[in-house]
């Protein structure tokens, strides 16, 4: 089971993937509606977790390190999993029929008093 720390790391990973796509923290901040401080906090937490630097800041902004690019590949895989979950193309929209629900008499009496 994933703990709170894992969820924070996963959010940081998605933020890094967004930085990779958008090209910078400022653009991600505008796109996701997060402050730069929040983005930096998530990245700092993940850097502490993995034990190495993920972003390099220079005069032109931030760029992902080579090790970070490897992590971001995993984030893209996870994004694809989420996309397939929410994608309705794989479901049969033509299913028809009745659905029967079984419940104890005491429950059905309270739900349908008539």
C-alpha positions as a printed Julia matrix, in Angstrom:
114×3 Matrix{Float64}:
   0.0    0.0     0.0
   1.26   3.43   -0.89
   1.79   5.89    1.92
   1.5    9.67    1.98
   5.18  10.02    1.11
   4.68   7.94   -2.04
   1.79  10.12   -3.17
   3.88  13.26   -2.69
   6.69  11.66   -4.69
   4.24  10.7    -7.42
   2.92  14.26   -7.6
   6.5   15.54   -7.85
   7.14  13.06  -10.63
   4.11  14.34  -12.55
   5.29  17.92  -12.01
   8.68  16.98  -13.47
   6.94  15.35  -16.44
   4.98  18.59  -16.94
   8.24  20.58  -16.8
   9.63  18.25  -19.44
   6.59  18.84  -21.69
   6.16  22.58  -21.05
   9.82  23.51  -20.93
   9.93  25.26  -17.57
   8.59  25.68  -14.06
   6.9   29.03  -14.75
   4.81  27.56  -17.6
   3.88  24.57  -15.41
   2.93  26.95  -12.62
   0.51  28.74  -14.95
  -0.82  25.52  -16.49
  -1.39  23.6   -13.25
  -2.29  26.58  -11.1
   0.51  25.89   -8.63
   2.86  28.45   -7.17
   6.56  28.22   -7.96
   7.17  27.68   -4.24
   4.86  24.65   -4.27
   6.56  23.22   -7.35
   9.99  23.74   -5.78
   8.82  22.11   -2.54
   7.62  18.97   -4.34
  10.85  18.73   -6.33
  12.97  19.24   -3.18
  11.07  16.45   -1.41
  11.61  14.05   -4.33
  15.29  15.01   -4.62
  15.72  14.2    -0.93
  13.88  10.92   -1.45
  15.96   9.73   -4.42
  19.22  11.23   -3.17
  20.28  13.15   -6.25
  19.63  16.39   -8.12
  16.69  16.36  -10.54
  16.78  19.89  -11.94
  19.63  22.17  -12.88
  18.89  25.89  -12.75
  20.82  28.15  -15.09
  20.37  31.61  -16.58
  17.74  30.36  -19.03
  15.58  28.49  -16.52
  15.5   24.92  -15.28
  16.36  21.75  -17.14
  16.05  18.11  -16.19
  19.17  16.12  -15.36
  19.82  12.89  -17.25
  18.8   10.85  -14.21
  15.61  12.88  -13.95
  14.79  12.17  -17.59
  14.88   8.46  -16.76
  12.42   9.04  -13.9
  10.17  11.1   -16.15
   9.89   8.13  -18.54
   8.16   6.27  -15.7
   5.82   9.21  -15.15
   4.79   9.06  -18.81
   4.01   5.35  -18.43
   1.82   6.11  -15.41
   0.1    8.92  -17.34
  -0.69   6.42  -20.1
  -2.2    4.05  -17.55
  -4.47   6.84  -16.28
  -5.42   7.74  -19.84
  -6.43   4.16  -20.57
  -8.53   4.05  -17.39
 -10.47   7.17  -18.36
 -10.65   6.34  -22.05
 -14.11   5.05  -22.98
 -13.06   3.58  -26.33
 -12.41   0.19  -24.71
 -15.89  -0.12  -23.23
 -18.94  -1.47  -24.96
 -21.47   1.37  -25.12
 -24.14  -0.9   -26.6
 -24.88  -2.97  -23.51
 -28.6   -3.16  -22.78
 -30.81  -4.9   -20.29
 -32.15  -4.85  -16.78
 -30.05  -4.77  -13.68
 -31.38  -6.62  -10.68
 -30.31  -5.55   -7.22
 -30.78  -7.84   -4.29
 -31.08  -6.45   -0.77
 -32.55  -7.49    2.56
 -36.23  -6.66    3.09
 -35.39  -4.28    5.96
 -33.2   -2.17    3.64
 -35.66  -2.12    0.75
 -38.53  -1.18    3.11
 -36.56   1.87    4.27
 -35.61   2.88    0.74
 -39.04   2.32   -0.8
 -41.68   2.78    1.94
 -44.64   2.32   -0.44
